[in-house]
């Protein structure tokens, strides 16, 4: 899943806008963004935050500096536990040539000490998109952890793996005017593009995406 291979696969399957959302890290978004520009593919700077409630929340930004600031905030809220590379695998940051720049030694698979409320507020206050991941999953989803989706959280959309489950989830969603989306959630190249959405965008940025998502209602 190197940046070059991700962009090549995205091009092959006809995707125009993607994001790399590593666990509690945005750095690998940058080389993917740079390569994507050469092939006409927009890459949002993203990460999948694991909140203190053990909820997975997707964060997307147009601006890398903002995204990296958010990464720094999350990093400082993670437990100071070292990664066991033999057990969990290496946590690498790479460049545009797929060369390893560094190994992240702190374990990124933990929960940051930030609530879903505060994480969402930070993302939205800084012009990003906030979308809870795989809300139909029995683990690490907002429904599995809270039992419902509060009305007062300003999410841009809710991500599901299986659209057929949406009707069963509706009673647990307090805010009714929120769209559903489905993403690849690809951990292997073969899975890129297996699930996707289509949006009518004037420009491929977070503001336009937020507006286009509202049109899905």
Short mmCIF file of C-alpha atoms in Angstrom, two decimals:
data_model
loop_
_atom_site.label_atom_id
_atom_site.label_comp_id
_atom_site.label_asym_id
_atom_site.label_seq_id
_atom_site.Cartn_x
_atom_site.Cartn_y
_atom_site.Cartn_z
CA UNK A 1 0.00 0.00 0.00
CA UNK A 2 2.67 2.51 -1.04
CA UNK A 3 1.63 5.96 -2.33
CA UNK A 4 2.55 5.12 -5.92
CA UNK A 5 0.63 1.87 -5.86
CA UNK A 6 -2.41 3.47 -4.24
CA UNK A 7 -2.61 6.16 -6.93
CA UNK A 8 -2.02 3.64 -9.72
CA UNK A 9 -4.84 1.45 -8.43
CA UNK A 10 -7.16 4.43 -7.93
CA UNK A 11 -6.50 5.47 -11.52
CA UNK A 12 -7.11 1.93 -12.75
CA UNK A 13 -10.53 1.67 -11.10
CA UNK A 14 -11.64 5.17 -12.12
CA UNK A 15 -11.51 7.08 -8.85
CA UNK A 16 -11.07 10.86 -8.96
CA UNK A 17 -10.88 11.72 -5.26
CA UNK A 18 -9.45 9.60 -2.46
CA UNK A 19 -7.86 9.89 0.96
CA UNK A 20 -5.30 7.93 2.93
CA UNK A 21 -6.56 7.61 6.50
CA UNK A 22 -3.96 5.83 8.57
CA UNK A 23 -4.70 5.18 12.22
CA UNK A 24 -4.00 8.36 14.21
CA UNK A 25 -1.56 9.62 11.53
CA UNK A 26 -1.73 11.87 8.44
CA UNK A 27 1.87 11.91 7.22
CA UNK A 28 1.48 9.34 4.46
CA UNK A 29 -1.25 11.50 2.93
CA UNK A 30 1.37 14.01 1.76
CA UNK A 31 3.35 11.86 -0.72
CA UNK A 32 0.10 10.33 -1.92
CA UNK A 33 -1.27 13.84 -2.53
CA UNK A 34 1.82 14.85 -4.50
CA UNK A 35 1.73 11.76 -6.70
CA UNK A 36 -2.03 12.07 -7.14
CA UNK A 37 -1.64 15.57 -8.62
CA UNK A 38 0.50 14.12 -11.41
CA UNK A 39 -2.26 11.69 -12.36
CA UNK A 40 -5.28 13.95 -11.95
CA UNK A 41 -6.43 12.39 -8.68
CA UNK A 42 -7.27 14.62 -5.72
CA UNK A 43 -6.08 13.33 -2.36
CA UNK A 44 -7.53 14.78 0.82
CA UNK A 45 -5.27 14.81 3.86
CA UNK A 46 -6.87 12.40 6.27
CA UNK A 47 -6.60 10.16 9.28
CA UNK A 48 -8.77 7.79 11.27
CA UNK A 49 -8.83 8.95 14.86
CA UNK A 50 -9.56 6.52 17.67
CA UNK A 51 -11.25 8.56 20.40
CA UNK A 52 -11.28 7.93 24.13
CA UNK A 53 -14.58 6.04 23.70
CA UNK A 54 -12.80 3.73 21.20
CA UNK A 55 -14.79 5.22 18.32
CA UNK A 56 -13.20 5.45 14.88
CA UNK A 57 -13.70 8.89 13.35
CA UNK A 58 -12.54 9.92 9.87
CA UNK A 59 -11.04 13.40 9.60
CA UNK A 60 -10.38 15.03 6.23
CA UNK A 61 -8.63 18.33 5.47
CA UNK A 62 -7.64 20.36 2.39
CA UNK A 63 -4.58 21.77 4.10
CA UNK A 64 -1.68 19.54 5.14
CA UNK A 65 -0.42 21.88 7.85
CA UNK A 66 -3.83 21.81 9.53
CA UNK A 67 -4.00 18.05 9.19
CA UNK A 68 -0.53 17.70 10.68
CA UNK A 69 -1.46 20.01 13.55
CA UNK A 70 -4.38 17.70 14.29
CA UNK A 71 -2.03 14.71 14.12
CA UNK A 72 0.28 16.37 16.65
CA UNK A 73 -2.67 17.04 18.94
CA UNK A 74 -3.78 13.40 18.75
CA UNK A 75 -0.23 12.08 19.13
CA UNK A 76 0.22 13.95 22.39
CA UNK A 77 -3.01 12.40 23.68
CA UNK A 78 -1.96 8.82 22.94
CA UNK A 79 -0.57 6.55 25.67
CA UNK A 80 3.22 6.55 25.69
CA UNK A 81 3.43 2.89 24.71
CA UNK A 82 6.05 1.68 22.27
CA UNK A 83 5.06 -0.27 19.17
CA UNK A 84 5.97 -3.96 19.22
CA UNK A 85 6.95 -4.26 15.56
CA UNK A 86 7.22 -8.03 15.71
CA UNK A 87 3.61 -8.29 16.89
CA UNK A 88 1.88 -5.30 15.27
CA UNK A 89 4.19 -4.69 12.31
CA UNK A 90 6.25 -1.63 11.49
CA UNK A 91 4.60 1.79 11.43
CA UNK A 92 6.34 3.54 8.55
CA UNK A 93 6.30 7.00 7.01
CA UNK A 94 7.34 6.99 3.36
CA UNK A 95 8.18 9.50 0.63
CA UNK A 96 7.13 9.85 -3.01
CA UNK A 97 9.69 7.24 -4.05
CA UNK A 98 8.24 4.71 -1.61
CA UNK A 99 11.38 5.02 0.51
CA UNK A 100 10.96 4.79 4.27
CA UNK A 101 11.64 8.15 5.93
CA UNK A 102 11.20 6.93 9.48
CA UNK A 103 9.61 4.35 11.72
CA UNK A 104 6.99 5.61 14.17
CA UNK A 105 7.84 4.02 17.50
CA UNK A 106 4.78 4.99 19.54
CA UNK A 107 1.92 2.51 19.11
CA UNK A 108 -0.76 4.18 16.99
CA UNK A 109 -3.42 1.52 17.51
CA UNK A 110 -4.48 3.00 20.84
CA UNK A 111 -7.19 5.46 21.80
CA UNK A 112 -6.29 9.12 22.13
CA UNK A 113 -7.58 10.84 25.24
CA UNK A 114 -10.00 13.02 23.31
CA UNK A 115 -13.75 12.55 23.23
CA UNK A 116 -15.79 12.11 20.06
CA UNK A 117 -17.36 15.50 20.87
CA UNK A 118 -14.05 17.35 21.19
CA UNK A 119 -12.45 15.63 18.19
CA UNK A 120 -15.42 16.46 15.98
CA UNK A 121 -15.46 20.07 17.19
CA UNK A 122 -11.75 20.53 16.43
CA UNK A 123 -12.13 19.10 12.93
CA UNK A 124 -15.17 21.25 12.11
CA UNK A 125 -13.68 24.40 13.67
CA UNK A 126 -10.71 24.01 11.30
CA UNK A 127 -12.66 23.49 8.10
CA UNK A 128 -12.42 19.73 7.93
CA UNK A 129 -14.90 16.92 7.40
CA UNK A 130 -15.85 14.64 10.29
CA UNK A 131 -17.38 11.26 9.44
CA UNK A 132 -17.74 8.37 11.91
CA UNK A 133 -16.34 5.16 10.40
CA UNK A 134 -18.21 1.92 9.76
CA UNK A 135 -21.09 2.73 12.09
CA UNK A 136 -22.57 -0.72 11.37
CA UNK A 137 -19.50 -2.49 12.77
CA UNK A 138 -19.76 -4.40 16.08
CA UNK A 139 -16.47 -2.86 17.23
CA UNK A 140 -14.88 0.60 17.19
CA UNK A 141 -18.02 2.28 15.85
CA UNK A 142 -20.03 5.07 17.40
CA UNK A 143 -23.07 2.80 17.73
CA UNK A 144 -21.14 -0.13 19.20
CA UNK A 145 -19.58 2.18 21.78
CA UNK A 146 -22.38 4.62 22.62
CA UNK A 147 -25.42 2.64 21.55
CA UNK A 148 -26.75 5.55 19.50
CA UNK A 149 -25.65 8.66 17.58
CA UNK A 150 -26.30 11.91 19.48
CA UNK A 151 -28.18 14.67 17.71
CA UNK A 152 -25.80 17.47 18.68
CA UNK A 153 -22.65 16.18 16.95
CA UNK A 154 -22.13 18.02 13.61
CA UNK A 155 -21.01 15.10 11.47
CA UNK A 156 -20.89 15.60 7.71
CA UNK A 157 -22.03 12.04 7.02
CA UNK A 158 -22.14 8.54 8.51
CA UNK A 159 -20.07 5.80 6.89
CA UNK A 160 -21.44 2.27 6.57
CA UNK A 161 -19.95 -0.89 5.16
CA UNK A 162 -23.29 -2.46 4.25
CA UNK A 163 -26.02 -0.15 2.94
CA UNK A 164 -28.64 -2.80 3.64
CA UNK A 165 -28.11 -2.23 7.37
CA UNK A 166 -29.08 1.44 7.22
CA UNK A 167 -32.77 0.84 7.87
CA UNK A 168 -31.94 -1.07 11.06
CA UNK A 169 -29.71 1.76 12.27
CA UNK A 170 -32.19 4.60 11.79
CA UNK A 171 -33.84 4.29 15.25
CA UNK A 172 -30.39 4.76 16.81
CA UNK A 173 -29.63 7.98 14.93
CA UNK A 174 -31.08 10.98 16.72
CA UNK A 175 -30.22 13.44 13.94
CA UNK A 176 -32.30 12.53 10.90
CA UNK A 177 -30.96 14.97 8.29
CA UNK A 178 -27.57 13.34 7.82
CA UNK A 179 -26.41 11.43 4.72
CA UNK A 180 -24.92 7.96 4.57
CA UNK A 181 -21.77 7.17 2.61
CA UNK A 182 -19.73 4.07 1.92
CA UNK A 183 -15.97 4.01 1.33
CA UNK A 184 -13.43 1.37 0.30
CA UNK A 185 -11.81 1.15 3.74
CA UNK A 186 -9.08 -0.64 1.82
CA UNK A 187 -6.22 -2.28 3.66
CA UNK A 188 -5.05 -4.04 0.48
CA UNK A 189 -4.66 -2.72 -3.08
CA UNK A 190 -7.27 -5.12 -4.43
CA UNK A 191 -9.91 -3.50 -2.21
CA UNK A 192 -9.43 0.07 -3.48
CA UNK A 193 -12.65 1.17 -5.16
CA UNK A 194 -14.70 -1.80 -3.98
CA UNK A 195 -17.13 0.70 -2.42
CA UNK A 196 -17.50 4.30 -3.53
CA UNK A 197 -19.86 7.25 -3.82
CA UNK A 198 -20.47 9.81 -6.56
CA UNK A 199 -20.68 13.52 -5.78
CA UNK A 200 -21.27 16.51 -8.06
CA UNK A 201 -18.46 18.90 -7.13
CA UNK A 202 -17.47 22.30 -8.50
CA UNK A 203 -14.10 21.88 -6.80
CA UNK A 204 -12.71 18.82 -4.98
CA UNK A 205 -12.35 20.42 -1.55
CA UNK A 206 -13.88 19.92 1.87
CA UNK A 207 -16.33 22.80 1.61
CA UNK A 208 -17.72 21.57 -1.71
CA UNK A 209 -17.84 17.99 -0.45
CA UNK A 210 -19.78 19.08 2.64
CA UNK A 211 -22.32 20.85 0.43
CA UNK A 212 -22.55 17.94 -2.00
CA UNK A 213 -23.11 15.48 0.84
CA UNK A 214 -26.18 17.46 1.88
CA UNK A 215 -27.59 16.86 -1.59
CA UNK A 216 -27.59 13.11 -0.88
CA UNK A 217 -30.45 13.56 1.60
#
